[in-house]
């Protein structure tokens, strides 16, 4: 291995450590607790080292969001692939999405609530975000119904899931009714 390859590998490892530490701190104490000073202390590097990887907290949030997008895509694909039939795939996808939001609130916030400097629904949208949407559309497109654009249907279904995730997390919806909400959403929106 050349010196340059080793330096690139070490740089990538430092970047992963910064992102993992930011994510851990945000999950434990919220995003307000994530500062470059605290990250530098936790990972035992100087703040200039952090700034050599990320220009600031916004870019760190963006990196966590991209990591989360890949994870949510994998979770909904795995759930949908284990289900039989279009309706069951849509319901499994919905449950996996809501479970992800509940288990990973800081990552979910990085994806959908905070400014991570990422473009959504644009030409320059990063590949992990496009793939997360594609993961939703793979199962939801088949239940969109005749004459309904699969992408538009996926946006509406996703918006409903986001609303359920956000309202449940903030205590505005009773958690014990979560399964019924998923069934109602799928029954009313998914055409099979």
PDB file of C-alpha atoms in Angstrom:
ATOM      1  CA  UNK A   1       0.000   0.000   0.000  1.00  0.00           C
ATOM      2  CA  UNK A   2       1.352   3.389  -0.950  1.00  0.00           C
ATOM      3  CA  UNK A   3       1.663   6.290   1.470  1.00  0.00           C
ATOM      4  CA  UNK A   4      -1.058   8.134  -0.416  1.00  0.00           C
ATOM      5  CA  UNK A   5      -3.437   5.143  -0.178  1.00  0.00           C
ATOM      6  CA  UNK A   6      -2.747   4.841   3.540  1.00  0.00           C
ATOM      7  CA  UNK A   7      -3.434   8.564   4.052  1.00  0.00           C
ATOM      8  CA  UNK A   8      -6.677   8.294   2.098  1.00  0.00           C
ATOM      9  CA  UNK A   9      -7.736   5.304   4.179  1.00  0.00           C
ATOM     10  CA  UNK A  10      -6.892   7.126   7.420  1.00  0.00           C
ATOM     11  CA  UNK A  11      -8.810  10.194   6.244  1.00  0.00           C
ATOM     12  CA  UNK A  12     -11.866   8.084   5.426  1.00  0.00           C
ATOM     13  CA  UNK A  13     -11.627   6.385   8.842  1.00  0.00           C
ATOM     14  CA  UNK A  14     -11.469   9.784  10.600  1.00  0.00           C
ATOM     15  CA  UNK A  15     -14.482  10.951   8.618  1.00  0.00           C
ATOM     16  CA  UNK A  16     -16.458   7.831   9.594  1.00  0.00           C
ATOM     17  CA  UNK A  17     -15.471   8.395  13.231  1.00  0.00           C
ATOM     18  CA  UNK A  18     -16.648  12.013  13.114  1.00  0.00           C
ATOM     19  CA  UNK A  19     -20.005  11.021  11.594  1.00  0.00           C
ATOM     20  CA  UNK A  20     -20.508   8.094  13.976  1.00  0.00           C
ATOM     21  CA  UNK A  21     -19.635  10.242  16.984  1.00  0.00           C
ATOM     22  CA  UNK A  22     -21.953  13.051  15.866  1.00  0.00           C
ATOM     23  CA  UNK A  23     -24.737  10.561  15.340  1.00  0.00           C
ATOM     24  CA  UNK A  24     -24.191   8.943  18.733  1.00  0.00           C
ATOM     25  CA  UNK A  25     -24.097  12.302  20.510  1.00  0.00           C
ATOM     26  CA  UNK A  26     -27.228  13.495  18.678  1.00  0.00           C
ATOM     27  CA  UNK A  27     -29.122  10.302  19.534  1.00  0.00           C
ATOM     28  CA  UNK A  28     -28.118  10.606  23.199  1.00  0.00           C
ATOM     29  CA  UNK A  29     -28.472  14.350  23.764  1.00  0.00           C
ATOM     30  CA  UNK A  30     -30.039  15.894  20.656  1.00  0.00           C
ATOM     31  CA  UNK A  31     -28.515  17.851  17.818  1.00  0.00           C
ATOM     32  CA  UNK A  32     -27.987  20.960  19.957  1.00  0.00           C
ATOM     33  CA  UNK A  33     -25.338  18.989  21.848  1.00  0.00           C
ATOM     34  CA  UNK A  34     -23.373  18.338  18.641  1.00  0.00           C
ATOM     35  CA  UNK A  35     -20.696  21.003  18.333  1.00  0.00           C
ATOM     36  CA  UNK A  36     -17.312  20.836  16.703  1.00  0.00           C
ATOM     37  CA  UNK A  37     -15.699  21.455  20.099  1.00  0.00           C
ATOM     38  CA  UNK A  38     -17.522  18.506  21.706  1.00  0.00           C
ATOM     39  CA  UNK A  39     -16.851  16.274  18.701  1.00  0.00           C
ATOM     40  CA  UNK A  40     -13.168  17.161  18.775  1.00  0.00           C
ATOM     41  CA  UNK A  41     -13.015  16.290  22.487  1.00  0.00           C
ATOM     42  CA  UNK A  42     -14.821  12.984  22.002  1.00  0.00           C
ATOM     43  CA  UNK A  43     -12.764  11.757  19.080  1.00  0.00           C
ATOM     44  CA  UNK A  44      -9.541  13.251  20.460  1.00  0.00           C
ATOM     45  CA  UNK A  45      -8.669  15.303  17.391  1.00  0.00           C
ATOM     46  CA  UNK A  46      -8.351  19.060  17.149  1.00  0.00           C
ATOM     47  CA  UNK A  47     -11.113  21.223  15.760  1.00  0.00           C
ATOM     48  CA  UNK A  48      -8.974  22.065  12.700  1.00  0.00           C
ATOM     49  CA  UNK A  49      -8.883  18.330  11.903  1.00  0.00           C
ATOM     50  CA  UNK A  50     -12.703  18.270  11.978  1.00  0.00           C
ATOM     51  CA  UNK A  51     -12.812  21.328   9.745  1.00  0.00           C
ATOM     52  CA  UNK A  52     -10.479  19.595   7.289  1.00  0.00           C
ATOM     53  CA  UNK A  53     -13.278  17.046   6.787  1.00  0.00           C
ATOM     54  CA  UNK A  54     -16.428  19.135   7.259  1.00  0.00           C
ATOM     55  CA  UNK A  55     -16.913  22.895   7.030  1.00  0.00           C
ATOM     56  CA  UNK A  56     -19.191  22.771  10.051  1.00  0.00           C
ATOM     57  CA  UNK A  57     -22.145  21.173  11.746  1.00  0.00           C
ATOM     58  CA  UNK A  58     -24.377  21.561   8.684  1.00  0.00           C
ATOM     59  CA  UNK A  59     -22.119  19.295   6.622  1.00  0.00           C
ATOM     60  CA  UNK A  60     -21.915  16.793   9.471  1.00  0.00           C
ATOM     61  CA  UNK A  61     -25.729  16.702   9.596  1.00  0.00           C
ATOM     62  CA  UNK A  62     -25.692  16.129   5.834  1.00  0.00           C
ATOM     63  CA  UNK A  63     -23.272  13.229   6.201  1.00  0.00           C
ATOM     64  CA  UNK A  64     -25.466  11.649   8.887  1.00  0.00           C
ATOM     65  CA  UNK A  65     -28.492  12.155   6.619  1.00  0.00           C
ATOM     66  CA  UNK A  66     -26.803  10.386   3.716  1.00  0.00           C
ATOM     67  CA  UNK A  67     -25.845   7.489   5.974  1.00  0.00           C
ATOM     68  CA  UNK A  68     -29.430   7.359   7.255  1.00  0.00           C
ATOM     69  CA  UNK A  69     -30.842   7.417   3.728  1.00  0.00           C
ATOM     70  CA  UNK A  70     -28.873   4.290   2.879  1.00  0.00           C
ATOM     71  CA  UNK A  71     -30.086   2.623   6.074  1.00  0.00           C
ATOM     72  CA  UNK A  72     -33.744   3.483   5.557  1.00  0.00           C
ATOM     73  CA  UNK A  73     -33.539   2.282   1.953  1.00  0.00           C
ATOM     74  CA  UNK A  74     -32.117  -1.044   3.122  1.00  0.00           C
ATOM     75  CA  UNK A  75     -34.743  -1.356   5.874  1.00  0.00           C
ATOM     76  CA  UNK A  76     -37.736  -0.758   3.616  1.00  0.00           C
ATOM     77  CA  UNK A  77     -36.362  -3.022   0.893  1.00  0.00           C
ATOM     78  CA  UNK A  78     -35.755  -5.830   3.369  1.00  0.00           C
ATOM     79  CA  UNK A  79     -39.230  -5.476   4.859  1.00  0.00           C
ATOM     80  CA  UNK A  80     -40.928  -5.308   1.475  1.00  0.00           C
ATOM     81  CA  UNK A  81     -38.996  -8.280   0.094  1.00  0.00           C
ATOM     82  CA  UNK A  82     -40.126 -10.438   3.018  1.00  0.00           C
ATOM     83  CA  UNK A  83     -43.824  -9.695   2.357  1.00  0.00           C
ATOM     84  CA  UNK A  84     -46.154 -11.433  -0.082  1.00  0.00           C
ATOM     85  CA  UNK A  85     -48.225  -9.409  -2.489  1.00  0.00           C
ATOM     86  CA  UNK A  86     -48.389  -5.682  -3.256  1.00  0.00           C
ATOM     87  CA  UNK A  87     -50.616  -4.700  -0.318  1.00  0.00           C
ATOM     88  CA  UNK A  88     -48.516  -6.601   2.212  1.00  0.00           C
ATOM     89  CA  UNK A  89     -45.341  -5.068   0.745  1.00  0.00           C
ATOM     90  CA  UNK A  90     -46.792  -1.564   1.158  1.00  0.00           C
ATOM     91  CA  UNK A  91     -47.780  -2.317   4.766  1.00  0.00           C
ATOM     92  CA  UNK A  92     -44.378  -3.858   5.552  1.00  0.00           C
ATOM     93  CA  UNK A  93     -42.637  -0.870   4.011  1.00  0.00           C
ATOM     94  CA  UNK A  94     -44.765   1.514   6.115  1.00  0.00           C
ATOM     95  CA  UNK A  95     -43.994  -0.366   9.328  1.00  0.00           C
ATOM     96  CA  UNK A  96     -40.259  -0.455   8.527  1.00  0.00           C
ATOM     97  CA  UNK A  97     -40.219   3.263   7.777  1.00  0.00           C
ATOM     98  CA  UNK A  98     -42.025   4.147  11.002  1.00  0.00           C
ATOM     99  CA  UNK A  99     -39.831   1.758  13.011  1.00  0.00           C
ATOM    100  CA  UNK A 100     -36.715   3.386  11.564  1.00  0.00           C
ATOM    101  CA  UNK A 101     -37.990   6.856  12.494  1.00  0.00           C
ATOM    102  CA  UNK A 102     -38.744   5.708  16.037  1.00  0.00           C
ATOM    103  CA  UNK A 103     -35.431   3.893  16.591  1.00  0.00           C
ATOM    104  CA  UNK A 104     -33.267   6.608  15.012  1.00  0.00           C
ATOM    105  CA  UNK A 105     -34.799   9.995  15.877  1.00  0.00           C
ATOM    106  CA  UNK A 106     -31.601  12.027  15.400  1.00  0.00           C
ATOM    107  CA  UNK A 107     -30.893  10.419  12.038  1.00  0.00           C
ATOM    108  CA  UNK A 108     -34.512  10.954  11.013  1.00  0.00           C
ATOM    109  CA  UNK A 109     -34.179  14.616  11.988  1.00  0.00           C
ATOM    110  CA  UNK A 110     -30.974  14.890   9.958  1.00  0.00           C
ATOM    111  CA  UNK A 111     -32.802  13.426   6.972  1.00  0.00           C
ATOM    112  CA  UNK A 112     -36.030  15.371   7.122  1.00  0.00           C
ATOM    113  CA  UNK A 113     -36.027  18.170   9.694  1.00  0.00           C
ATOM    114  CA  UNK A 114     -32.590  19.780   9.800  1.00  0.00           C
ATOM    115  CA  UNK A 115     -30.591  21.640   7.191  1.00  0.00           C
ATOM    116  CA  UNK A 116     -27.775  19.375   6.126  1.00  0.00           C
ATOM    117  CA  UNK A 117     -27.117  21.344   2.960  1.00  0.00           C
ATOM    118  CA  UNK A 118     -28.512  18.566   0.778  1.00  0.00           C
ATOM    119  CA  UNK A 119     -30.701  19.053  -2.279  1.00  0.00           C
ATOM    120  CA  UNK A 120     -33.946  17.085  -2.292  1.00  0.00           C
ATOM    121  CA  UNK A 121     -36.007  16.417  -5.422  1.00  0.00           C
ATOM    122  CA  UNK A 122     -33.426  18.184  -7.603  1.00  0.00           C
ATOM    123  CA  UNK A 123     -31.044  17.193 -10.356  1.00  0.00           C
ATOM    124  CA  UNK A 124     -28.141  17.356  -7.887  1.00  0.00           C
ATOM    125  CA  UNK A 125     -29.841  15.308  -5.175  1.00  0.00           C
ATOM    126  CA  UNK A 126     -27.195  12.947  -3.751  1.00  0.00           C
ATOM    127  CA  UNK A 127     -27.478   9.315  -4.825  1.00  0.00           C
ATOM    128  CA  UNK A 128     -28.338   7.922  -1.338  1.00  0.00           C
ATOM    129  CA  UNK A 129     -31.374  10.222  -1.130  1.00  0.00           C
ATOM    130  CA  UNK A 130     -32.501   9.257  -4.630  1.00  0.00           C
ATOM    131  CA  UNK A 131     -32.048   5.599  -3.736  1.00  0.00           C
ATOM    132  CA  UNK A 132     -34.115   5.950  -0.551  1.00  0.00           C
ATOM    133  CA  UNK A 133     -36.973   7.384  -2.597  1.00  0.00           C
ATOM    134  CA  UNK A 134     -36.504   4.629  -5.195  1.00  0.00           C
ATOM    135  CA  UNK A 135     -36.733   2.034  -2.403  1.00  0.00           C
ATOM    136  CA  UNK A 136     -40.133   3.439  -1.452  1.00  0.00           C
ATOM    137  CA  UNK A 137     -41.318   3.637  -5.042  1.00  0.00           C
ATOM    138  CA  UNK A 138     -40.321   0.040  -5.815  1.00  0.00           C
ATOM    139  CA  UNK A 139     -43.136  -1.261  -3.635  1.00  0.00           C
ATOM    140  CA  UNK A 140     -45.515   1.680  -3.656  1.00  0.00           C
ATOM    141  CA  UNK A 141     -45.532   2.104  -7.419  1.00  0.00           C
ATOM    142  CA  UNK A 142     -47.319  -1.208  -7.794  1.00  0.00           C
ATOM    143  CA  UNK A 143     -50.234  -0.029  -5.610  1.00  0.00           C
ATOM    144  CA  UNK A 144     -50.571   3.481  -7.048  1.00  0.00           C
ATOM    145  CA  UNK A 145     -53.572   2.609  -9.172  1.00  0.00           C
ATOM    146  CA  UNK A 146     -54.397   3.121 -12.829  1.00  0.00           C
ATOM    147  CA  UNK A 147     -53.584   6.545 -14.191  1.00  0.00           C
ATOM    148  CA  UNK A 148     -51.655   7.605 -11.068  1.00  0.00           C
ATOM    149  CA  UNK A 149     -47.998   8.432 -11.564  1.00  0.00           C
ATOM    150  CA  UNK A 150     -45.999   6.085  -9.276  1.00  0.00           C
ATOM    151  CA  UNK A 151     -43.643   8.878  -8.195  1.00  0.00           C
ATOM    152  CA  UNK A 152     -46.506  11.167  -7.247  1.00  0.00           C
ATOM    153  CA  UNK A 153     -48.233   8.376  -5.326  1.00  0.00           C
ATOM    154  CA  UNK A 154     -44.974   7.594  -3.526  1.00  0.00           C
ATOM    155  CA  UNK A 155     -44.626  11.250  -2.525  1.00  0.00           C
ATOM    156  CA  UNK A 156     -48.136  11.308  -1.047  1.00  0.00           C
ATOM    157  CA  UNK A 157     -47.684   7.990   0.781  1.00  0.00           C
ATOM    158  CA  UNK A 158     -44.280   9.111   2.055  1.00  0.00           C
ATOM    159  CA  UNK A 159     -45.752  12.421   3.240  1.00  0.00           C
ATOM    160  CA  UNK A 160     -48.388  10.486   5.184  1.00  0.00           C
ATOM    161  CA  UNK A 161     -45.700   8.277   6.749  1.00  0.00           C
ATOM    162  CA  UNK A 162     -43.626  11.316   7.644  1.00  0.00           C
ATOM    163  CA  UNK A 163     -46.646  12.917   9.269  1.00  0.00           C
ATOM    164  CA  UNK A 164     -47.362   9.772  11.278  1.00  0.00           C
ATOM    165  CA  UNK A 165     -43.725   9.472  12.347  1.00  0.00           C
ATOM    166  CA  UNK A 166     -43.491  13.111  13.380  1.00  0.00           C
ATOM    167  CA  UNK A 167     -46.841  13.316  15.158  1.00  0.00           C
ATOM    168  CA  UNK A 168     -46.273  10.058  17.030  1.00  0.00           C
ATOM    169  CA  UNK A 169     -42.785  11.092  18.108  1.00  0.00           C
ATOM    170  CA  UNK A 170     -43.974  14.429  19.447  1.00  0.00           C
ATOM    171  CA  UNK A 171     -46.731  12.755  21.474  1.00  0.00           C
ATOM    172  CA  UNK A 172     -49.583  14.071  19.378  1.00  0.00           C
ATOM    173  CA  UNK A 173     -50.736  10.575  18.394  1.00  0.00           C
ATOM    174  CA  UNK A 174     -51.199   7.623  20.704  1.00  0.00           C
ATOM    175  CA  UNK A 175     -48.465   5.055  20.054  1.00  0.00           C
ATOM    176  CA  UNK A 176     -50.799   2.132  20.746  1.00  0.00           C
ATOM    177  CA  UNK A 177     -52.805   2.980  17.599  1.00  0.00           C
ATOM    178  CA  UNK A 178     -49.779   2.851  15.289  1.00  0.00           C
ATOM    179  CA  UNK A 179     -50.646  -0.512  13.723  1.00  0.00           C
ATOM    180  CA  UNK A 180     -54.202   0.599  13.010  1.00  0.00           C
ATOM    181  CA  UNK A 181     -52.923   3.768  11.348  1.00  0.00           C
ATOM    182  CA  UNK A 182     -50.701   1.755   9.007  1.00  0.00           C
ATOM    183  CA  UNK A 183     -53.592  -0.534   8.084  1.00  0.00           C
ATOM    184  CA  UNK A 184     -55.883   2.436   7.455  1.00  0.00           C
ATOM    185  CA  UNK A 185     -53.239   4.186   5.346  1.00  0.00           C
ATOM    186  CA  UNK A 186     -52.638   1.117   3.224  1.00  0.00           C
ATOM    187  CA  UNK A 187     -56.356   0.264   2.934  1.00  0.00           C
ATOM    188  CA  UNK A 188     -57.303   3.765   1.808  1.00  0.00           C
ATOM    189  CA  UNK A 189     -54.377   4.616  -0.444  1.00  0.00           C
ATOM    190  CA  UNK A 190     -53.076   1.355  -1.882  1.00  0.00           C
ATOM    191  CA  UNK A 191     -54.994   0.028  -4.867  1.00  0.00           C
ATOM    192  CA  UNK A 192     -54.494  -3.688  -5.236  1.00  0.00           C
TER     193      UNK A 192
END
